[in-house]
GROMACS .gro file of C-alpha atoms in nm:
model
  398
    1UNK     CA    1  -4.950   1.208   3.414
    2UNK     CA    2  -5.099   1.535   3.417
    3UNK     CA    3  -5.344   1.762   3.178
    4UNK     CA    4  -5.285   2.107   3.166
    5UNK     CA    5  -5.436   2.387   3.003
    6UNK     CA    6  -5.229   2.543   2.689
    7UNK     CA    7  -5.270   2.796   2.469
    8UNK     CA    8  -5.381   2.742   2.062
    9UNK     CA    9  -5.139   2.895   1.835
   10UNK     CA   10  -5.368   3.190   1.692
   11UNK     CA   11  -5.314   3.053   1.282
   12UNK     CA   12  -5.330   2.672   1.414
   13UNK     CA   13  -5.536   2.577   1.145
   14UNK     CA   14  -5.344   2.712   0.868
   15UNK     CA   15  -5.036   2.573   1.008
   16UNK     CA   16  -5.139   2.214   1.013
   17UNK     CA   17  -5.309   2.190   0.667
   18UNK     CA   18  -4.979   2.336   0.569
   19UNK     CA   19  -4.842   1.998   0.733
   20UNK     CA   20  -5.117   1.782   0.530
   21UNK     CA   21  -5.351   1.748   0.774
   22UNK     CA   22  -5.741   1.884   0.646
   23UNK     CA   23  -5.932   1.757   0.921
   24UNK     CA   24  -5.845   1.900   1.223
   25UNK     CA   25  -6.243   1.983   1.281
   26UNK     CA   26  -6.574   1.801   1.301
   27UNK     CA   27  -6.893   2.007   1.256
   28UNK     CA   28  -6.672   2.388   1.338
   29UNK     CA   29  -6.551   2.224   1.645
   30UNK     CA   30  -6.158   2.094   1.700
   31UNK     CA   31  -6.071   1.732   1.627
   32UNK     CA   32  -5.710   1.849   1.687
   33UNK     CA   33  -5.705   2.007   2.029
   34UNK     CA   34  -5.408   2.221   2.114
   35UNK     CA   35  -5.574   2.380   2.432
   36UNK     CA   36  -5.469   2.104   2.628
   37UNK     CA   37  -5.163   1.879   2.654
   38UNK     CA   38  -5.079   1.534   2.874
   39UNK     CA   39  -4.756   1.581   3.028
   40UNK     CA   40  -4.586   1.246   3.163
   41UNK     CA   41  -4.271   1.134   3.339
   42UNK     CA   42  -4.002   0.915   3.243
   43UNK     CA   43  -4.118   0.644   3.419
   44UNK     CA   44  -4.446   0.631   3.262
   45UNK     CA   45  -4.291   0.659   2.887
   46UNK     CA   46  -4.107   0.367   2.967
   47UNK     CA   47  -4.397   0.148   3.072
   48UNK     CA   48  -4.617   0.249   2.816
   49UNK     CA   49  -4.376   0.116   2.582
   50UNK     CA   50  -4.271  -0.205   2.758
   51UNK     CA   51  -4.656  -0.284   2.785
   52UNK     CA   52  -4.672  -0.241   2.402
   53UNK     CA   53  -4.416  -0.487   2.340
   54UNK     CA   54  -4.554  -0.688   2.625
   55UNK     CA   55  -4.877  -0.702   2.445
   56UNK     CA   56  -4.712  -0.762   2.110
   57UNK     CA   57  -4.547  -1.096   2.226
   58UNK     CA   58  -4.842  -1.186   2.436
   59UNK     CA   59  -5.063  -1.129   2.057
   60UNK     CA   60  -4.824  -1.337   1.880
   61UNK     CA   61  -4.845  -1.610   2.123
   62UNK     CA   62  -5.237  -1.573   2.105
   63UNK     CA   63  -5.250  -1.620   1.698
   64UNK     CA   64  -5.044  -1.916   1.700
   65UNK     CA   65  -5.277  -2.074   1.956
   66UNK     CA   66  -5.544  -1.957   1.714
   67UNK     CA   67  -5.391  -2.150   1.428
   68UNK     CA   68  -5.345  -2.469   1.658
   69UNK     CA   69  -5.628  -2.523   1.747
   70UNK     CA   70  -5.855  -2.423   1.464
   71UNK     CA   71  -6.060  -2.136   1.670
   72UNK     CA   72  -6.117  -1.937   1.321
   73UNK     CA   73  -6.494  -1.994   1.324
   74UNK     CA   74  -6.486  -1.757   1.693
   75UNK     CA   75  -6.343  -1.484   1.489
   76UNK     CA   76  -6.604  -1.540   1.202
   77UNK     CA   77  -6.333  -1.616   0.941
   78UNK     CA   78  -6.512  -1.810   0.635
   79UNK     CA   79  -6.345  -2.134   0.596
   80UNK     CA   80  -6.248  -2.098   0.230
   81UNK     CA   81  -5.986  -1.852   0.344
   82UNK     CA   82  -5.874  -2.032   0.631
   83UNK     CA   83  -5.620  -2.212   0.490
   84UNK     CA   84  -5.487  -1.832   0.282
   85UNK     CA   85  -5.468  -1.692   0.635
   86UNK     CA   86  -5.260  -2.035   0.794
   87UNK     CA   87  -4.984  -1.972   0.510
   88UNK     CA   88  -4.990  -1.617   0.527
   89UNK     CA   89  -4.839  -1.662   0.931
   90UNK     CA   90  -4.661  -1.965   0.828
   91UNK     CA   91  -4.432  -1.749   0.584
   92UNK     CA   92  -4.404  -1.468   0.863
   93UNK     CA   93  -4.563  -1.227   0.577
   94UNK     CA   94  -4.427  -0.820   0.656
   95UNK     CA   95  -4.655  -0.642   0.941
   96UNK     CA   96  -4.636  -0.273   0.908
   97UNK     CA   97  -4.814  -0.117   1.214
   98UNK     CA   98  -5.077  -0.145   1.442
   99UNK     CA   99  -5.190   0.084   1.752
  100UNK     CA  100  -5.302  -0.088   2.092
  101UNK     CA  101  -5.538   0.108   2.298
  102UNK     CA  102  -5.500   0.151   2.645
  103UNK     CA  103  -5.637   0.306   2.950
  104UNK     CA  104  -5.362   0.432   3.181
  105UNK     CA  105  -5.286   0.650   3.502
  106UNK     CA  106  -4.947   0.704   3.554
  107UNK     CA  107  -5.051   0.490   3.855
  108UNK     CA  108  -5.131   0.119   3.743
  109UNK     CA  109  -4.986  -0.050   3.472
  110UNK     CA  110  -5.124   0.019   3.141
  111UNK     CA  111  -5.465  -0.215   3.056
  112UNK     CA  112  -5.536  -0.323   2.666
  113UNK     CA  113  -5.889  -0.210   2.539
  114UNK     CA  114  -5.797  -0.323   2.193
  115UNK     CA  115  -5.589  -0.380   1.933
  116UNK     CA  116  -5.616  -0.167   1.614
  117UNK     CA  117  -5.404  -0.418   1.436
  118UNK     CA  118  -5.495  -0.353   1.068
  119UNK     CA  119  -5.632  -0.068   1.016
  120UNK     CA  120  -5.540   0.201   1.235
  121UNK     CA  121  -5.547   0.570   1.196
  122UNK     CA  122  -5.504   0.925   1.418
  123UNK     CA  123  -5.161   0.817   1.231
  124UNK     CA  124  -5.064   1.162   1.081
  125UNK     CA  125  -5.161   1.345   1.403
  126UNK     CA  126  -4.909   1.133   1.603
  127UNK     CA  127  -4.639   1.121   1.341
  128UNK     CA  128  -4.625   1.475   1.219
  129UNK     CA  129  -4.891   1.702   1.341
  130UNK     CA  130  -4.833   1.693   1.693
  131UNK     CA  131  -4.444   1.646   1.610
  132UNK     CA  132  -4.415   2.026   1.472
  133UNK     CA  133  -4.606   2.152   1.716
  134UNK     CA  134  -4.350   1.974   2.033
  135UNK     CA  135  -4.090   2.165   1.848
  136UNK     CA  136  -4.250   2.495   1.887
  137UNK     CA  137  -4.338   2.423   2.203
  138UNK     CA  138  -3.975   2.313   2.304
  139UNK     CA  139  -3.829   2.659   2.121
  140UNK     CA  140  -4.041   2.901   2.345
  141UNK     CA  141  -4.300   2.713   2.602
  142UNK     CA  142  -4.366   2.988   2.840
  143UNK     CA  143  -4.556   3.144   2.525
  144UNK     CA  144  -4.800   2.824   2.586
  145UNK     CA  145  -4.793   2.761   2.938
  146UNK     CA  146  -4.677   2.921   3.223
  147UNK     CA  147  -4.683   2.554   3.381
  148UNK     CA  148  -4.467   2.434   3.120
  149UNK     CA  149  -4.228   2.674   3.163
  150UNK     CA  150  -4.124   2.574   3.510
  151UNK     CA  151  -4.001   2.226   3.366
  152UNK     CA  152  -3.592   2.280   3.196
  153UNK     CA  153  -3.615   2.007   2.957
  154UNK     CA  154  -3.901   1.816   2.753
  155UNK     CA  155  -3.928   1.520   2.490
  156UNK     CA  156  -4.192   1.373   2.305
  157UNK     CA  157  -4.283   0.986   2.292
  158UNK     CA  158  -4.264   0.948   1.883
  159UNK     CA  159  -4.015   0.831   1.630
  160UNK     CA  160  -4.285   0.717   1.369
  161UNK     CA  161  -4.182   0.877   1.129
  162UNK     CA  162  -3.855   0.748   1.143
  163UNK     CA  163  -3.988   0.402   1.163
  164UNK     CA  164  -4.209   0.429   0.921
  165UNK     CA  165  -3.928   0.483   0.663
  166UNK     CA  166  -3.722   0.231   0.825
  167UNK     CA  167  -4.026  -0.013   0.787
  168UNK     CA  168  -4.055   0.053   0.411
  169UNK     CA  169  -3.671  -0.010   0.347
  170UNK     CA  170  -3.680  -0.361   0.541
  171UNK     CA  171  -4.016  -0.396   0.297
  172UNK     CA  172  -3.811  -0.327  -0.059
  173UNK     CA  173  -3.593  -0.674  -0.067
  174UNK     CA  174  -3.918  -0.851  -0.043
  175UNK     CA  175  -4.008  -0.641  -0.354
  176UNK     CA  176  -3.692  -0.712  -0.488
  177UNK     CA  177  -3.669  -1.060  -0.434
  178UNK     CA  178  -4.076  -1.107  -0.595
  179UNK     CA  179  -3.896  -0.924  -0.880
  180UNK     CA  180  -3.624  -1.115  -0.957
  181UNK     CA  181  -3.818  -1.448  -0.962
  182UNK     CA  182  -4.070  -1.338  -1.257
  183UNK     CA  183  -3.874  -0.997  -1.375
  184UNK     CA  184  -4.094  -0.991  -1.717
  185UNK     CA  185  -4.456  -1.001  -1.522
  186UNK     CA  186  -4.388  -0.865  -1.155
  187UNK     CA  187  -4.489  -0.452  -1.126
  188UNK     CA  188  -4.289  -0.340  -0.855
  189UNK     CA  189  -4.489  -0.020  -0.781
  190UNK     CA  190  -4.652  -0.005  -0.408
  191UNK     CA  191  -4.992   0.087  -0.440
  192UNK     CA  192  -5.166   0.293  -0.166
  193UNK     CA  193  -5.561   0.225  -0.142
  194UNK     CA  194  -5.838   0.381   0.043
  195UNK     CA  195  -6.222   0.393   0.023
  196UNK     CA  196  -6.248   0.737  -0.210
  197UNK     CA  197  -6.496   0.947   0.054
  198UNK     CA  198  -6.291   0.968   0.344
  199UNK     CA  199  -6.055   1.244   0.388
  200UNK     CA  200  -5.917   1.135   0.691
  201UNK     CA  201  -5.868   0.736   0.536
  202UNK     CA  202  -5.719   0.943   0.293
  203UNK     CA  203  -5.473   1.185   0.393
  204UNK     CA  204  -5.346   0.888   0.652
  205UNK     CA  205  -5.297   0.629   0.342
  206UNK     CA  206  -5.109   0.984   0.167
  207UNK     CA  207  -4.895   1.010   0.472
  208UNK     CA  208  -4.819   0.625   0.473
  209UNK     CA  209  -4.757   0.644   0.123
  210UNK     CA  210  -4.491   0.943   0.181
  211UNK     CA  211  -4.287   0.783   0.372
  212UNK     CA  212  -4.285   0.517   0.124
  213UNK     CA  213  -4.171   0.739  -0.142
  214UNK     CA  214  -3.881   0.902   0.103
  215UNK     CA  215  -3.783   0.489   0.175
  216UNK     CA  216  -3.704   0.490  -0.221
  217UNK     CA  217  -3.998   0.277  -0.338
  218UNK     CA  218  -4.207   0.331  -0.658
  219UNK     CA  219  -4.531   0.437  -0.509
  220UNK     CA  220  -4.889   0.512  -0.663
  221UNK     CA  221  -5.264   0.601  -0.498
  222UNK     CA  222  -5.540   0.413  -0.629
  223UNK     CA  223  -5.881   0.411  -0.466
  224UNK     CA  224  -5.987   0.103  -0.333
  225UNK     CA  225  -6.322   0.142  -0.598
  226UNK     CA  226  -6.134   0.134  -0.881
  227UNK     CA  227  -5.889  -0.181  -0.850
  228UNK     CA  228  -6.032  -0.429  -1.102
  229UNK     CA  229  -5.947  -0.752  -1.196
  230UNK     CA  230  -5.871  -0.896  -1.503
  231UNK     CA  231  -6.019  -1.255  -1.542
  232UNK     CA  232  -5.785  -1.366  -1.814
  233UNK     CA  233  -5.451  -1.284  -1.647
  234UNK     CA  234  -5.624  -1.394  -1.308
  235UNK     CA  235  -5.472  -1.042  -1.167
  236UNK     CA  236  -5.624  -0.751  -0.981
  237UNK     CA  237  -5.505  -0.446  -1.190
  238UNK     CA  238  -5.509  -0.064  -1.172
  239UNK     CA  239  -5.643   0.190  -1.393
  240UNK     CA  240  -5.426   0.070  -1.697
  241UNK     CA  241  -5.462  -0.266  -1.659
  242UNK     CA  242  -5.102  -0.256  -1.529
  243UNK     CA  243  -5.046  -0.561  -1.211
  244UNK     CA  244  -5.097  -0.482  -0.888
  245UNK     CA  245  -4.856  -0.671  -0.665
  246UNK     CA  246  -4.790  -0.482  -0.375
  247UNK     CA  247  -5.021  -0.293  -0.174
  248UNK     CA  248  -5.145  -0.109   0.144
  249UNK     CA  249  -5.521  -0.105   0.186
  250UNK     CA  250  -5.698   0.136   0.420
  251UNK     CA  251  -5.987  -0.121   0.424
  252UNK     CA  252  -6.091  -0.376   0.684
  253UNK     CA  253  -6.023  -0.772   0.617
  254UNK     CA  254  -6.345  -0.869   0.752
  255UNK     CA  255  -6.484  -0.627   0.459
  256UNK     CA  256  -6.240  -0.724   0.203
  257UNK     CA  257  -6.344  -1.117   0.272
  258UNK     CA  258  -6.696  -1.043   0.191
  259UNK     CA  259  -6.703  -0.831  -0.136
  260UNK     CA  260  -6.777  -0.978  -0.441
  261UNK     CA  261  -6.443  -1.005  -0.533
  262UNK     CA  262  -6.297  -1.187  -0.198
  263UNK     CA  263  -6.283  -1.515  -0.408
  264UNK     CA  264  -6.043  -1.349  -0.648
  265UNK     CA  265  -5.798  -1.327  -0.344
  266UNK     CA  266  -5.737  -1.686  -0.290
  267UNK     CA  267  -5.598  -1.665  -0.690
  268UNK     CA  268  -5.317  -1.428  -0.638
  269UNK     CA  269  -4.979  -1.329  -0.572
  270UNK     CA  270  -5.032  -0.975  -0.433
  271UNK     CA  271  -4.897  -0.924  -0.110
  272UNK     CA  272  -5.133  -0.750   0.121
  273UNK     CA  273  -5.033  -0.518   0.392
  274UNK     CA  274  -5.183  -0.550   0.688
  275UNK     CA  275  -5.090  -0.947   0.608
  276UNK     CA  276  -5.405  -1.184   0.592
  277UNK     CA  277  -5.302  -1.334   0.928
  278UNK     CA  278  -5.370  -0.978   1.114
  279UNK     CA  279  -5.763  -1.023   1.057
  280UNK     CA  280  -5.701  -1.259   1.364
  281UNK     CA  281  -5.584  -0.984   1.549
  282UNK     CA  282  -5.802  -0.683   1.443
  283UNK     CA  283  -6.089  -0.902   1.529
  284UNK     CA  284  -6.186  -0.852   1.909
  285UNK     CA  285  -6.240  -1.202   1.949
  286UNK     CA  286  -5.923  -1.196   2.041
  287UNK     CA  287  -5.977  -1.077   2.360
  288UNK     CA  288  -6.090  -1.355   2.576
  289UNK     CA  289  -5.863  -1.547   2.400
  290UNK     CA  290  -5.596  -1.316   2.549
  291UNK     CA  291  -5.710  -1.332   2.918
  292UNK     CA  292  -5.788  -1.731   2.872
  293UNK     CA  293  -5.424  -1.780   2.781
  294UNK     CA  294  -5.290  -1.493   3.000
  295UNK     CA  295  -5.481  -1.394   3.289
  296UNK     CA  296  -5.250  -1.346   3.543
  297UNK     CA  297  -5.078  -1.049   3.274
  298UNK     CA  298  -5.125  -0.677   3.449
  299UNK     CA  299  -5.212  -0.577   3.076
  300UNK     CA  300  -5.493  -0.762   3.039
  301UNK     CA  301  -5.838  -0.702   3.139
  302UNK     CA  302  -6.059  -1.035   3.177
  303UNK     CA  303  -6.299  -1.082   2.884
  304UNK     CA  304  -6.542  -1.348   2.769
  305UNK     CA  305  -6.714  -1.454   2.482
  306UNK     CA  306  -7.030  -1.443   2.745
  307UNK     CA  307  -7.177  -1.129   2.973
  308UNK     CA  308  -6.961  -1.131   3.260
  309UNK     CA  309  -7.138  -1.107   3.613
  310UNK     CA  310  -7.007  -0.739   3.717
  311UNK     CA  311  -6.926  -0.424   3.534
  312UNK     CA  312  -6.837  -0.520   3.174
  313UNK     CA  313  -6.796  -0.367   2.779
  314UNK     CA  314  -7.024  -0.574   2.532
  315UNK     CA  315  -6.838  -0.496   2.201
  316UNK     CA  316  -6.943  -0.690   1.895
  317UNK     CA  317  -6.614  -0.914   1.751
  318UNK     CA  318  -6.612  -0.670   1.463
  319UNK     CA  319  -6.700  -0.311   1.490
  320UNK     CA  320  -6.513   0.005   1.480
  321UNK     CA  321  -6.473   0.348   1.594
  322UNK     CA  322  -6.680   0.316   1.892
  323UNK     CA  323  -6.997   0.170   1.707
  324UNK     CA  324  -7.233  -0.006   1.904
  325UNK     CA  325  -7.054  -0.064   2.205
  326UNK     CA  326  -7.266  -0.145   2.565
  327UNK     CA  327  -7.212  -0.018   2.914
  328UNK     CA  328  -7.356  -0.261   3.162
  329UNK     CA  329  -7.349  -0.202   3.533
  330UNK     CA  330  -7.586  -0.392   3.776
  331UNK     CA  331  -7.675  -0.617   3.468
  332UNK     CA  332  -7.825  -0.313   3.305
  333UNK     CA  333  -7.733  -0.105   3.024
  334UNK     CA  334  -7.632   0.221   3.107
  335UNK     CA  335  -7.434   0.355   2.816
  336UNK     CA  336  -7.487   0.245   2.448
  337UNK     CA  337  -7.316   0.364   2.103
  338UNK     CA  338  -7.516   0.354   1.755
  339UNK     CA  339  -7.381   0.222   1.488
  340UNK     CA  340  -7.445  -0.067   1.182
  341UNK     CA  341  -7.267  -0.351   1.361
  342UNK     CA  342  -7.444  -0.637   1.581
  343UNK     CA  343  -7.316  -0.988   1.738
  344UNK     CA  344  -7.095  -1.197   1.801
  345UNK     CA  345  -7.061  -1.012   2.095
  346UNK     CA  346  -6.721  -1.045   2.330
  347UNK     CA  347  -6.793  -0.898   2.713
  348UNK     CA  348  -6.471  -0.747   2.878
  349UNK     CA  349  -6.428  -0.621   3.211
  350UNK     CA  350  -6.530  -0.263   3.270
  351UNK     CA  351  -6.181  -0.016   3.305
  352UNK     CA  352  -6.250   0.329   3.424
  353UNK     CA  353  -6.067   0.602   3.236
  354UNK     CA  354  -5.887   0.836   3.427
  355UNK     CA  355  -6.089   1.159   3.468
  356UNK     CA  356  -5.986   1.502   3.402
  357UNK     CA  357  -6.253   1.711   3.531
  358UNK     CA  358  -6.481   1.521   3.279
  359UNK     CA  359  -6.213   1.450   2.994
  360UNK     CA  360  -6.125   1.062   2.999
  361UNK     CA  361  -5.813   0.955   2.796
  362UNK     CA  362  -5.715   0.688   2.569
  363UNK     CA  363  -5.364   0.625   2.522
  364UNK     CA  364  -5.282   0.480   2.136
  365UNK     CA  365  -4.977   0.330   2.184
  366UNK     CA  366  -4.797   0.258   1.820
  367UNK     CA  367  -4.625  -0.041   1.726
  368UNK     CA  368  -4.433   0.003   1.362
  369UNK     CA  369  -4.201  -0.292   1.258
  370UNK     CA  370  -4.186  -0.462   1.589
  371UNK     CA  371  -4.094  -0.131   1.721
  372UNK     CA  372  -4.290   0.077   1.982
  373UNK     CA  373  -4.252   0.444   1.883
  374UNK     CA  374  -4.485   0.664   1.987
  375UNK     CA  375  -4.835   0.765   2.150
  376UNK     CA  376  -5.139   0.913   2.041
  377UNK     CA  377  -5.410   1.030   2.308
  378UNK     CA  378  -5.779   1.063   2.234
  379UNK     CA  379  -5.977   1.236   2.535
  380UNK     CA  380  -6.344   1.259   2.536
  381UNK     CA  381  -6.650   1.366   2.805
  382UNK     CA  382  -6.795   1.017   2.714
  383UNK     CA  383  -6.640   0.645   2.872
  384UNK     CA  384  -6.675   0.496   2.511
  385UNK     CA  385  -6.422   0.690   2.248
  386UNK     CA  386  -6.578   0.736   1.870
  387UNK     CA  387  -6.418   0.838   1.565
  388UNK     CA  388  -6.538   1.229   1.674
  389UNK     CA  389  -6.316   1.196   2.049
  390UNK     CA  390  -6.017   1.506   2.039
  391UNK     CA  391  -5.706   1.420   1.954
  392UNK     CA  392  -5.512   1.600   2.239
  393UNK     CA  393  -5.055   1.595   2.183
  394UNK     CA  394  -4.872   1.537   2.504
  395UNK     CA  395  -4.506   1.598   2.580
  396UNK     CA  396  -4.282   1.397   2.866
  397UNK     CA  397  -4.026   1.573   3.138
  398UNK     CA  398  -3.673   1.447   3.069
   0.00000   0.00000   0.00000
């Protein structure tokens, strides 16, 4: 695992807002960072991906021991939708994606940070952005890097894309199927939702909704504002009152559960993607649960739902985007984010980031379907990566 220095492609902002993606910079300075790349071996491709689907089974097993034994209230899960969230696992209800975060060295196996399990993005920088720029990398790479030209052959860890479609086609029968048991009521479009002020929420439910629309399904945007419901018919609706059935929300469960609507959801048929069941897993209360079941796994780090005695993370159960996360070394706080978000609090086991004359990386390793198929790396000079951390694209030696 190696950074090396590359050089920008003189029109790189044109060229990917041409590929859909308009926010590539935060306050004049790059989000999308093409001066750098990660360069990996073989070997370390392949265990990033068999610790993602290490971690996948080991997350399974962890929200069916969840369910078991009744451990909702740690996760902060209101009890009137406790029961919604039981059925939603018990009928195996459609996962799209999720991203687990991990720090990694090329040395020691890969450790989980978290799980972005239900709302993830940096998707259409992994999927397509840093796709078409591999490929012009691969077609002449001693224009970017002298370094890069000494190696014959490269790759790139990502078939999202691919998946993504693939995900969407094993989604239409369960369209299909809701169809053909109420053909006179059901709407079979897929609606594609997203809190209307964020670009980048935005142009990653646009991208999610493309491939959608190239796996054949009847697709439509609606911002998450405007779905209403209509008391009568006891259905949320869109814009023209037509049904919404189907749908991919941009928007946190532990939000969602706490509008004024949330009791509306218990009194539906619309199937939800991320499922109701992954608020177990987006929550980081899932954590100690992980190393309490598993703590002999090289993946995990050990956490606790108290402040553990040396170096540790305090992360409340429910932030995001590197809000209000602590740094505390020698029982003192050395390092701590802003943000709106305060306890529960879970405490995990302080993991140093490699280091990169001052750059420290987070691999985002994707799981789609059940499938891991790609990597997304965020680098920043800080230990605690926000939503403002460079996206950096990386390439592996064949």
């Amino acid at each position: 695992m190696q950074r090396i220095n590359v050089q920008p492609r003189p029109n790189w902002q044109a060229i990917v807002e041409a590929q859909g993606f308009h926010f590539h910079s935060i306050d004049d300075k790059p989000y999308w960072d093409e001066s750098v790349c990660y360069i990996f071996d073989r070997r370390e491709i392949d265990e990033i991906e068999a610790a993602t689907y290490a971690l996948n089974d080991l997350c399974l097993q962890a929200v069916q021991h969840v369910i078991d034994n009744n451990l909702f209230h740690l996760f902060q899960i209101p009890p009137q939708f406790v029961p919604w969230v039981r059925e939603s696992w018990d009928r195996d209800e459609f996962t799209l994606y999720g991203r687990f975060d991990l720090a990694y060295d090329g040395r020691n196996p890969p450790k989980l940070l978290e799980y972005n399990a239900d709302t993830p993005t940096s998707l259409l920088e992994a999927a397509v952005i840093q796709w078409f720029w591999f490929k012009e990398v691969e077609q002449n790479s001693a224009a970017f890097s002298a370094q890069l030209a000494t190696h014959s052959t490269f790759d790139q860890f990502n078939s999202l894309h691919d998946r993504l479609i693939e995900a969407w086609r094993a989604y239409a029968p369960i369209i299909d199927a809701r169809r053909a048991s109420a053909p006179a009521l059901f709407n079979p479009t897929m609606y594609f939702s997203s809190i209307s002020n964020s670009i980048e929420d935005f142009m990653t439910v646009a991208y999610l909704r493309d491939t959608a629309t190239q796996a054949g399904l009847a697709t439509e945007y609606i911002p998450i504002e405007q779905i209403g419901f209509n008391h009568p018919r006891s259905l949320f609706v869109d814009t023209r009152e037509r049904p919404i059935h189907n749908i991919f929300k941009l928007y946190p469960w532990e939000w969602m559960i706490r509008e004024q609507f949330s009791p509306f959801l218990l009194q539906t048929l619309v199937h939800w993607l991320e499922a109701p069941w992954k608020m177990i897993l987006s929550n980081k209360a899932i954590l100690p649960i992980l190393h309490d079941l598993f703590p002999d796994s090289p993946y995990i780090l050990p956490a606790s739902f108290e402040p553990l005695p040396g170096p540790h993370i305090r992360k409340p159960i429910l932030s995001r985007e590197g809000a209000n996360i602590a740094m505390v070394i020698g029982g003192k706080t050395v390092i701590e984010t802003p943000g709106p978000y305060t306890g529960p609090y879970v405490y995990q086991q302080l993991q140093p980031l490699p280091d990169y004359q001052g750059n420290l990386p987070v691999i985002g390793s994707w799981l789609v379907n059940g499938y891991a198929c790609g990597i997304g790396i965020r680098e920043d000079t800080s230990p605690i990566t926000g939503n403002t951390s460079r996206f950096v694209p990386h390439l592996f030696v064949k």
